[in-house]
PDB file of C-alpha atoms in Angstrom:
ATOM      1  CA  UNK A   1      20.911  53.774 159.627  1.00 42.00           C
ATOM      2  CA  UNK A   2      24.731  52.518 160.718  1.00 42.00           C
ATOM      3  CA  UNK A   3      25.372  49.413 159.319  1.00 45.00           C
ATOM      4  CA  UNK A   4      28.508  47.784 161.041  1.00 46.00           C
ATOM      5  CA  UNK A   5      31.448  46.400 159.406  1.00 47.00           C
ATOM      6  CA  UNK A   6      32.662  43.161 160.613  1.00 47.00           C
ATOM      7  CA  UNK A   7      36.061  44.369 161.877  1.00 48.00           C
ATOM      8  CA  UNK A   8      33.707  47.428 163.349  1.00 48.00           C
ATOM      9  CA  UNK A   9      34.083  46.946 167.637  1.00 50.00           C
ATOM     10  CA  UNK A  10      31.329  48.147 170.268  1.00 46.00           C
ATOM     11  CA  UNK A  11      33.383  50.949 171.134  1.00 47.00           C
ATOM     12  CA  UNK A  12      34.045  52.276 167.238  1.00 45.00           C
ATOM     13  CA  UNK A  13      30.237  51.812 166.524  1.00 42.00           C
ATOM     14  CA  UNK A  14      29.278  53.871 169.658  1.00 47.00           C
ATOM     15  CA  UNK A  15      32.114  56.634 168.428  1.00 47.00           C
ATOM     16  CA  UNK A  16      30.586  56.485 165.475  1.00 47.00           C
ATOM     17  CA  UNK A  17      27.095  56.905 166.422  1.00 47.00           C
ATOM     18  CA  UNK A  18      27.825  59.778 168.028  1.00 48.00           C
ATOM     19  CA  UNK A  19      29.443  61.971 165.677  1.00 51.00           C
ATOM     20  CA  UNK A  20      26.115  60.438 163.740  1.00 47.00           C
ATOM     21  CA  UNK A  21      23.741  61.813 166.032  1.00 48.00           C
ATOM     22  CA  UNK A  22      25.813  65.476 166.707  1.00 49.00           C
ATOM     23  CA  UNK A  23      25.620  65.496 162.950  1.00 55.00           C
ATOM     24  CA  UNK A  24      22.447  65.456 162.501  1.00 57.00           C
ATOM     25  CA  UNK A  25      22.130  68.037 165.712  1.00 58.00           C
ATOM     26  CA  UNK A  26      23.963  70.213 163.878  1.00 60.00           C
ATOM     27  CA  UNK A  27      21.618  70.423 160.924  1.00 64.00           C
ATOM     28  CA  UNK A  28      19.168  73.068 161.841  1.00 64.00           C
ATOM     29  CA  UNK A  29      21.731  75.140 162.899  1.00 67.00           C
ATOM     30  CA  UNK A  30      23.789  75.254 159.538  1.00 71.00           C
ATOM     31  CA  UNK A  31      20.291  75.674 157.530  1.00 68.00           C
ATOM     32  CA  UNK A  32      20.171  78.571 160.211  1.00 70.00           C
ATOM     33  CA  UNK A  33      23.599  80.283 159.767  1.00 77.00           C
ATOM     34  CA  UNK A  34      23.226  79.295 155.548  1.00 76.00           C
ATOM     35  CA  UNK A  35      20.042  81.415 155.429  1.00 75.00           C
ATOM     36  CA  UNK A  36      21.479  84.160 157.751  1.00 80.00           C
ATOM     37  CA  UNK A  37      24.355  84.597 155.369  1.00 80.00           C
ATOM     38  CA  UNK A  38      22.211  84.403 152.469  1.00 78.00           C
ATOM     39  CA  UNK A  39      19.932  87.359 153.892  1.00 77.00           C
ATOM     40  CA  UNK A  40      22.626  89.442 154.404  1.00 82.00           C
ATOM     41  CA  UNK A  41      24.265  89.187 151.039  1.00 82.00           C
ATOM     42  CA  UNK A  42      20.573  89.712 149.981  1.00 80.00           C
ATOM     43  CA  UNK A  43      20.680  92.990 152.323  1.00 82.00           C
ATOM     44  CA  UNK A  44      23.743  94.374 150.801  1.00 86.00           C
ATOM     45  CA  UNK A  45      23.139  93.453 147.366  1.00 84.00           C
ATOM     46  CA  UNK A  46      19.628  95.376 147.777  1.00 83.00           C
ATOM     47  CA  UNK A  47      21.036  97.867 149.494  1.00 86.00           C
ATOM     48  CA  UNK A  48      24.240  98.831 146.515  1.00 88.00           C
ATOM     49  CA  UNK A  49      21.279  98.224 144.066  1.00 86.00           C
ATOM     50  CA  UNK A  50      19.300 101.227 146.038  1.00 87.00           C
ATOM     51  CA  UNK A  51      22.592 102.904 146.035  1.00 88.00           C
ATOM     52  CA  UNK A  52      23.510 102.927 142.435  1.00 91.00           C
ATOM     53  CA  UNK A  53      19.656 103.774 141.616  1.00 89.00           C
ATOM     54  CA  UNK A  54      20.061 106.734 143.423  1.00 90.00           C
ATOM     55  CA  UNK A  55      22.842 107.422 142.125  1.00 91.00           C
ATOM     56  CA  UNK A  56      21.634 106.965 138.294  1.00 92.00           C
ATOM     57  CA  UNK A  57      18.746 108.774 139.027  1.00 90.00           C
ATOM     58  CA  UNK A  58      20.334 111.894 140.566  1.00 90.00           C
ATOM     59  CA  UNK A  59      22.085 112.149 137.274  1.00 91.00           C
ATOM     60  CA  UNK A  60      19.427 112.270 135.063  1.00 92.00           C
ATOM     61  CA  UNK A  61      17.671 114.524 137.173  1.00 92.00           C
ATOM     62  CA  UNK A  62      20.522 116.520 136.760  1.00 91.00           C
ATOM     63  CA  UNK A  63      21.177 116.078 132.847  1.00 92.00           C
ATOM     64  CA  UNK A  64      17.168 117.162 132.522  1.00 92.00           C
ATOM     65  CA  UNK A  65      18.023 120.243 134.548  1.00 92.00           C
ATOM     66  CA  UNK A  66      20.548 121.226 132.028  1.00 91.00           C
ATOM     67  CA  UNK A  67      18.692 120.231 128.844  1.00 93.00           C
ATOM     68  CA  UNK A  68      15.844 122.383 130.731  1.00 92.00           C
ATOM     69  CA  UNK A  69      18.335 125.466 131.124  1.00 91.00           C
ATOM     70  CA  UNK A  70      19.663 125.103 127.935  1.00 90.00           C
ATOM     71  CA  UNK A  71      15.921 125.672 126.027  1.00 90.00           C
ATOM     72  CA  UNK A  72      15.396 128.155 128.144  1.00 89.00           C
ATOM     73  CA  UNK A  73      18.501 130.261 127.959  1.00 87.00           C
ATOM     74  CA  UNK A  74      17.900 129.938 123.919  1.00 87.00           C
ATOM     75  CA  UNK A  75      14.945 131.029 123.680  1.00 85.00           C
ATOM     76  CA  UNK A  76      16.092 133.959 126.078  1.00 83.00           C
ATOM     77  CA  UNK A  77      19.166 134.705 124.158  1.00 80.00           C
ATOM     78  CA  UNK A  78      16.520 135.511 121.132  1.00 78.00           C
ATOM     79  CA  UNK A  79      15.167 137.999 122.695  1.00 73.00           C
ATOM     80  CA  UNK A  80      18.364 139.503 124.194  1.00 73.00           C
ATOM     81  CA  UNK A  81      19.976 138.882 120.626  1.00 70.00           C
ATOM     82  CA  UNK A  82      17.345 141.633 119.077  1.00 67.00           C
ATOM     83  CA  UNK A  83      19.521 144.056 120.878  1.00 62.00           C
ATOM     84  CA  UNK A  84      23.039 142.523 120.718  1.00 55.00           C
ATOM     85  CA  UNK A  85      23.645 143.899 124.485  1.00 51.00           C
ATOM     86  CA  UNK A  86      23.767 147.311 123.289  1.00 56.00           C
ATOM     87  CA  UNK A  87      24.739 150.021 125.985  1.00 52.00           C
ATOM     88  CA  UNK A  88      26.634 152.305 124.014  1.00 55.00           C
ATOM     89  CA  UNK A  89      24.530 155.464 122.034  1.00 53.00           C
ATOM     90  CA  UNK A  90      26.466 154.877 119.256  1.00 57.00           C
ATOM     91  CA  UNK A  91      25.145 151.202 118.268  1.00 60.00           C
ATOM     92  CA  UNK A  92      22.576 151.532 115.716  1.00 53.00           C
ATOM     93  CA  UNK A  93      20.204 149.096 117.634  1.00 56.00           C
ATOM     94  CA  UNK A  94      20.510 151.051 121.095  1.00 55.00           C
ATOM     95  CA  UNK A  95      17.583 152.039 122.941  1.00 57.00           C
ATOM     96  CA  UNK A  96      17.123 153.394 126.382  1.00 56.00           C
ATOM     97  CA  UNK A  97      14.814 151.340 127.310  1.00 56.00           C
ATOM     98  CA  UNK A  98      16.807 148.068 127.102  1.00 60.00           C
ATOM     99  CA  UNK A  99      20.048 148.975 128.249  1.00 60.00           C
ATOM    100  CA  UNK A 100      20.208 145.861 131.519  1.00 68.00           C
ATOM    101  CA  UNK A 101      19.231 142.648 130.809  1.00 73.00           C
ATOM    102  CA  UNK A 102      16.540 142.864 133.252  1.00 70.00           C
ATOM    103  CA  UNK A 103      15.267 145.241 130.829  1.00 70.00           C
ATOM    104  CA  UNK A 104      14.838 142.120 128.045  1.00 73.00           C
ATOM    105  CA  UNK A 105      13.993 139.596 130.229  1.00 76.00           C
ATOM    106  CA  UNK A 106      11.156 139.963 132.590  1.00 77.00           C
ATOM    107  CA  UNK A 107      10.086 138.626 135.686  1.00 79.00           C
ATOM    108  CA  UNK A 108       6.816 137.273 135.349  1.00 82.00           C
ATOM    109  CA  UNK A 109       8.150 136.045 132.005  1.00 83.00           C
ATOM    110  CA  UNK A 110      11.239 134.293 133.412  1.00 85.00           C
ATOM    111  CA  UNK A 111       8.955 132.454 136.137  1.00 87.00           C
ATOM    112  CA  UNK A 112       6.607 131.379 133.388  1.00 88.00           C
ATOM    113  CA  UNK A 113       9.330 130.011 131.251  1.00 88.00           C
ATOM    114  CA  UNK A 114      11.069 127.973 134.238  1.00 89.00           C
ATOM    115  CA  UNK A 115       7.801 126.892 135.380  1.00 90.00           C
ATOM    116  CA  UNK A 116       6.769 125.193 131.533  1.00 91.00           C
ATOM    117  CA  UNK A 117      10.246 123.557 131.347  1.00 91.00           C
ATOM    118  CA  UNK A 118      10.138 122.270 134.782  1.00 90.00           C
ATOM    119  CA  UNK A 119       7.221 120.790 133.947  1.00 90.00           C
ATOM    120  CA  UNK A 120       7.867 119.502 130.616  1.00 91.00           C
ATOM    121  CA  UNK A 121      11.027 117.621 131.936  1.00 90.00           C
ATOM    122  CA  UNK A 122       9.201 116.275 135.352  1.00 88.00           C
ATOM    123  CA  UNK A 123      11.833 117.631 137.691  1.00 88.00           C
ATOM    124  CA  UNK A 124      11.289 119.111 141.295  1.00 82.00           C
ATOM    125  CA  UNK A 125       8.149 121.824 141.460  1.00 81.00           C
ATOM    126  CA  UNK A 126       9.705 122.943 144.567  1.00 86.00           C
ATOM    127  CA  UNK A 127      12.718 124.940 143.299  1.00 88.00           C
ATOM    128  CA  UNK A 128      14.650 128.256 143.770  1.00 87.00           C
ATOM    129  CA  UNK A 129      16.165 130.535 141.052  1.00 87.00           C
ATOM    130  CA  UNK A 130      18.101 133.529 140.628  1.00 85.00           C
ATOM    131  CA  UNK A 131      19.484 135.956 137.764  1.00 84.00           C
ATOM    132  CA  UNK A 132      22.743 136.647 138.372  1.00 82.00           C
ATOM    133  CA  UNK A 133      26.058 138.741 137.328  1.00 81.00           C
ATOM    134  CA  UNK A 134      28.773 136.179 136.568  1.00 76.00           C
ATOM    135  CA  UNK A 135      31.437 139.041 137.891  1.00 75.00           C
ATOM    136  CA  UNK A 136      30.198 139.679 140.990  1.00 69.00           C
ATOM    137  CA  UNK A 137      27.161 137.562 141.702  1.00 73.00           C
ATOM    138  CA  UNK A 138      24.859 140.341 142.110  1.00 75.00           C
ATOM    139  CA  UNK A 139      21.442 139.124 142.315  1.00 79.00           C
ATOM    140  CA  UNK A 140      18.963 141.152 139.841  1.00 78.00           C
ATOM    141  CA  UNK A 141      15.960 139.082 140.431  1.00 78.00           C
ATOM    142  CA  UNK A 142      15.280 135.553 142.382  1.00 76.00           C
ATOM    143  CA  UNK A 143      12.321 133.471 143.838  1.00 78.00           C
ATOM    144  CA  UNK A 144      13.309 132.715 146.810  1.00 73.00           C
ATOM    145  CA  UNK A 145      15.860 132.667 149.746  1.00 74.00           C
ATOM    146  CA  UNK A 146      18.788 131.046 149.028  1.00 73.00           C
ATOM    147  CA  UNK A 147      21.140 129.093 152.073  1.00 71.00           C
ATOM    148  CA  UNK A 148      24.837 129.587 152.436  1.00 70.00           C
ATOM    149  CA  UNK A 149      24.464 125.370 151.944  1.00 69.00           C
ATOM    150  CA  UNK A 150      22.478 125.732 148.924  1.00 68.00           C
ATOM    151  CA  UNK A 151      24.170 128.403 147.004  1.00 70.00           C
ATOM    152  CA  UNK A 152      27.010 125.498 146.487  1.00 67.00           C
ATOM    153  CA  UNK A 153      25.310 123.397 144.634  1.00 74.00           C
ATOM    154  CA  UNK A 154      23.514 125.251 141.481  1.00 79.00           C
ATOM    155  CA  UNK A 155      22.484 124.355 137.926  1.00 86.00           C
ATOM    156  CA  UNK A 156      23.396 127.246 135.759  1.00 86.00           C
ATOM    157  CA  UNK A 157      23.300 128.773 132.724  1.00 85.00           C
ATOM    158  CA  UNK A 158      24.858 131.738 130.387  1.00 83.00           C
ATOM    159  CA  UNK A 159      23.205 134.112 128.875  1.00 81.00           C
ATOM    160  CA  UNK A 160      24.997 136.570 125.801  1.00 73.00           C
ATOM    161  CA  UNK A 161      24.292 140.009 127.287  1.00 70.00           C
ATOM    162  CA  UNK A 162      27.435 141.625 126.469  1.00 66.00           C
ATOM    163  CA  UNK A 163      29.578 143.433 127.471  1.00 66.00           C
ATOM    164  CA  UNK A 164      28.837 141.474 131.142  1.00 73.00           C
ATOM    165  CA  UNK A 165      27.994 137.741 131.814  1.00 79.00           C
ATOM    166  CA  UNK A 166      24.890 137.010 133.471  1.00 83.00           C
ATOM    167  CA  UNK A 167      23.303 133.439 134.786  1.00 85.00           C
ATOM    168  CA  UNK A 168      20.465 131.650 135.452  1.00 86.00           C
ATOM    169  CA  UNK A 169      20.577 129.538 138.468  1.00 87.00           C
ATOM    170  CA  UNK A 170      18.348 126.680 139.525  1.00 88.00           C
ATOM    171  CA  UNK A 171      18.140 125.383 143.069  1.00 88.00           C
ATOM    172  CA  UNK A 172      16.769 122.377 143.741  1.00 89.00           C
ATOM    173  CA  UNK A 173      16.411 122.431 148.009  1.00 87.00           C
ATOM    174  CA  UNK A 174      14.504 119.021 148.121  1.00 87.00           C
ATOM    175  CA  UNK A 175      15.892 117.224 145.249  1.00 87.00           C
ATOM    176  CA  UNK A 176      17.189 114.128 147.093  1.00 87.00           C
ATOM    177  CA  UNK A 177      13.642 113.903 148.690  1.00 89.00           C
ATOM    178  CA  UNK A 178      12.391 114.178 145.700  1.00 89.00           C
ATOM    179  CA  UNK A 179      14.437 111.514 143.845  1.00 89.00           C
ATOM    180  CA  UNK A 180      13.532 109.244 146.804  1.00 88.00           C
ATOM    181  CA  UNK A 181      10.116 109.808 146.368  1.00 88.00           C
ATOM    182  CA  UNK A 182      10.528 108.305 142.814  1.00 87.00           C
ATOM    183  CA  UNK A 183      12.083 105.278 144.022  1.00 87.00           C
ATOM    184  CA  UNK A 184       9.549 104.753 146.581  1.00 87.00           C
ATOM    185  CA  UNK A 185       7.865 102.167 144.518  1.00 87.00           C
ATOM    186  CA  UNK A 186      10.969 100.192 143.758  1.00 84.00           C
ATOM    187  CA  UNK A 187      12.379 100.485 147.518  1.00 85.00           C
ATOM    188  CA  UNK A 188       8.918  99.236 148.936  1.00 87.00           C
ATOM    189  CA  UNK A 189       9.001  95.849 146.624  1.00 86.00           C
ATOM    190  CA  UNK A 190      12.633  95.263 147.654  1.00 83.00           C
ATOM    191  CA  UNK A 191      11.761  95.357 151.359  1.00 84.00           C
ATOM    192  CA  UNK A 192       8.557  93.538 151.018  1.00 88.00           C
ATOM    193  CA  UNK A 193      10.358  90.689 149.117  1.00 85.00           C
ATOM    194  CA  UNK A 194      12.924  90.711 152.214  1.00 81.00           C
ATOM    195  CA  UNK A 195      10.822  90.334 154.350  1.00 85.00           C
ATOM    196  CA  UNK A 196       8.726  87.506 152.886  1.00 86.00           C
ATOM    197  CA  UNK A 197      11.592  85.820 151.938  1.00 81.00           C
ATOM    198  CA  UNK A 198      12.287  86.009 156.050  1.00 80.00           C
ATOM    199  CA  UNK A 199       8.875  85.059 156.806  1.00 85.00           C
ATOM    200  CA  UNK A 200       9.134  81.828 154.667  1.00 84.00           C
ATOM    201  CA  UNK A 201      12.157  81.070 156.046  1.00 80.00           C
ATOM    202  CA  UNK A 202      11.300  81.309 159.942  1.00 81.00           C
ATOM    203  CA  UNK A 203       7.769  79.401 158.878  1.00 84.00           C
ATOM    204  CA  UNK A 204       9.947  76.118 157.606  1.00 80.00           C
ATOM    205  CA  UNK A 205      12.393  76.432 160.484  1.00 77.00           C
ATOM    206  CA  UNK A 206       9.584  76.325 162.923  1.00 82.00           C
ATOM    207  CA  UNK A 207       7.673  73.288 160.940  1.00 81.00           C
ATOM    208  CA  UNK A 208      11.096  71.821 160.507  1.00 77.00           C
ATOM    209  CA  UNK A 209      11.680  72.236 164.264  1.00 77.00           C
ATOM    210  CA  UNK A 210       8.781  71.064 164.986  1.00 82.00           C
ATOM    211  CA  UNK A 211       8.724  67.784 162.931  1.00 80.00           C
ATOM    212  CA  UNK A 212      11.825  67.176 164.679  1.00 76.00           C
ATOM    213  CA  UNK A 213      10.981  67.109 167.798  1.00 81.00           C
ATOM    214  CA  UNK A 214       7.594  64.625 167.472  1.00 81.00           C
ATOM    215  CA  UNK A 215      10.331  62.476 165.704  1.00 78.00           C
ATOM    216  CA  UNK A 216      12.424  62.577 168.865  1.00 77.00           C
ATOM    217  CA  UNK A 217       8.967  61.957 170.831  1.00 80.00           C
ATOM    218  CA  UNK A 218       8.119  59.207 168.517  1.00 80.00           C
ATOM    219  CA  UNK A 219      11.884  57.473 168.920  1.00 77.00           C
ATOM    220  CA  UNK A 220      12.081  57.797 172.885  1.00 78.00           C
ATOM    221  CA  UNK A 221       7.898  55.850 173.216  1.00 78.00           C
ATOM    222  CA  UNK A 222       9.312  53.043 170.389  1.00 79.00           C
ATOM    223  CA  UNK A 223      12.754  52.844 172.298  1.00 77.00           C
ATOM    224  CA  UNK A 224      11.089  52.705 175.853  1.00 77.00           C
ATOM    225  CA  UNK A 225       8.525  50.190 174.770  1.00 77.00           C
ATOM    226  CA  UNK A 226      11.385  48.071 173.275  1.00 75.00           C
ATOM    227  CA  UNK A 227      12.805  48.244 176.595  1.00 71.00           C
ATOM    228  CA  UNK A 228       9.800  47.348 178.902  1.00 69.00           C
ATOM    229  CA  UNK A 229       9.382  44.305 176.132  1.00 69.00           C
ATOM    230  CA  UNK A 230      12.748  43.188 176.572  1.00 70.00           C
ATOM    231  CA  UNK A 231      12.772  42.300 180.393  1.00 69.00           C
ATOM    232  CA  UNK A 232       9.314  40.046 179.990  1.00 70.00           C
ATOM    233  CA  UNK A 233      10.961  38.760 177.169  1.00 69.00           C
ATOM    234  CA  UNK A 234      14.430  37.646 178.045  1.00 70.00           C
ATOM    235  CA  UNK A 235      12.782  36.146 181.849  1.00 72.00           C
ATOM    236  CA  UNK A 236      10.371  33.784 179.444  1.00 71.00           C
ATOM    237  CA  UNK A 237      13.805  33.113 177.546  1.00 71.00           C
ATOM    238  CA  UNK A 238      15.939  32.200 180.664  1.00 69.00           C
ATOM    239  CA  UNK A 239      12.660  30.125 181.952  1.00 68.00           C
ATOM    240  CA  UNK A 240      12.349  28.601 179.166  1.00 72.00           C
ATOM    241  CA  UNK A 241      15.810  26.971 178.336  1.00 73.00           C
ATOM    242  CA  UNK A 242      15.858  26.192 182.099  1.00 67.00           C
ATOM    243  CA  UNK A 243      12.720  24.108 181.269  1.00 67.00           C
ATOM    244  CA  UNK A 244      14.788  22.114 178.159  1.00 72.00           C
ATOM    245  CA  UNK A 245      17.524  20.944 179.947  1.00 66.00           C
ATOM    246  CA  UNK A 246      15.151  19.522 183.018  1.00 62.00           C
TER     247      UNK A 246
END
């Protein structure tokens, strides 16, 4: 409620009433362009916190793959170690039958191994591998086809088959699926909160709006009763101080 000052004229306290009134207008649509704001700083805080996840994540993912690689190319390198890479006739632990690394390390073996570690270190079931020369990339064995796009981006690992350089590579063609897939628990809460927190927000708006308007209702039947009262009132007034002075 205005209360005027004496030195207050008509004029000011109808200026003033009116940057009252456009004021208070102006409410709802502040609370409005607050909560706006404050969803989308919600939005992109959410959304660099999804980010970074991923992010964190994908690295550990790819910190298991080497820790995986690692335990297998040692235990690998045992086996190739009982022959020290031998291809000359001369070295006292040469045989014939293990002159290639392929020769050591077996296929079915090799799939086993990857498999168990794979497993043990919950990464990707859906992966690719290959044995490889480090000189020229010749492919001795793989499990599947590898892409031009894929091929870019392997895990790998050394074994000691001397005198050449061979690796293991891991391909991972649905990691980031994967890694999603992980996060799917995490995501859904985030959006669920969002969009309760929207939900709320829209529900007190509406009840807000809503109260608003029976208050406006409520004003305009108390201000139009005042008025039909007033006319009654001030002809009974006029009457009656005519009456006095008869």
């Amino acid at each position: 409620m205005l209360i005027p000052h004496p030195a207050t004229t008509p004029a000011k306290m109808s200026i003033m009433g009116k940057k009252y009134l456009l004021r208070k207008k102006n409410i709802p649509l502040l609370g409005g362009i607050a909560f706006i704001g404050a969803l989308a700083g919600l939005l992109v805080t959410q959304y660099f916190w999804i980010t970074n996840a991923f992010t964190l994540s994908e690295e550990q993912f790819d910190h298991r793959v080497t820790l995986a690689l690692n335990e297998i190319t040692t235990e690998l390198n045992k086996d190739i170690d009982k022959y020290h890479g031998c291809t000359n006739v001369t070295c006292p632990k040469y045989d014939q039958a293990h002159t290639c690394v392929a020769d050591v390390v077996k296929t079915d073996n090799l799939k086993k191994m990857i498999a168990n570690h794979i497993a043990n270190y919950d990464l990707d079931t859906l992966y690719l591998f290959t044995l490889t020369k480090a000189k020229d990339t010749t492919v001795l064995f793989s499990k599947g086809t590898i892409s031009k796009e894929l091929c870019l981006k392997p895990h790998k690992a050394c074994l000691d088959w001397k005198p050449e350089t061979y690796y293991i590579r891991l391909y991972f063609p649905e990691k980031q699926k994967f890694i999603l897939a992980k996060l799917s628990w995490w995501i859904g809460l985030s959006v669920v909160f969002t969009i309760a927190l929207a939900a709320i927000f829209l529900y007190i708006a509406f009840k807000t709006l809503r109260q608003k308007k029976l208050s406006e209702v409520k004003d305009d039947f108390i201000n139009n009763i005042t008025h039909e009262f007033k006319t009654p009132i001030s002809t009974i007034e006029v009457a009656s101080s005519f009456l006095t002075k008869i």
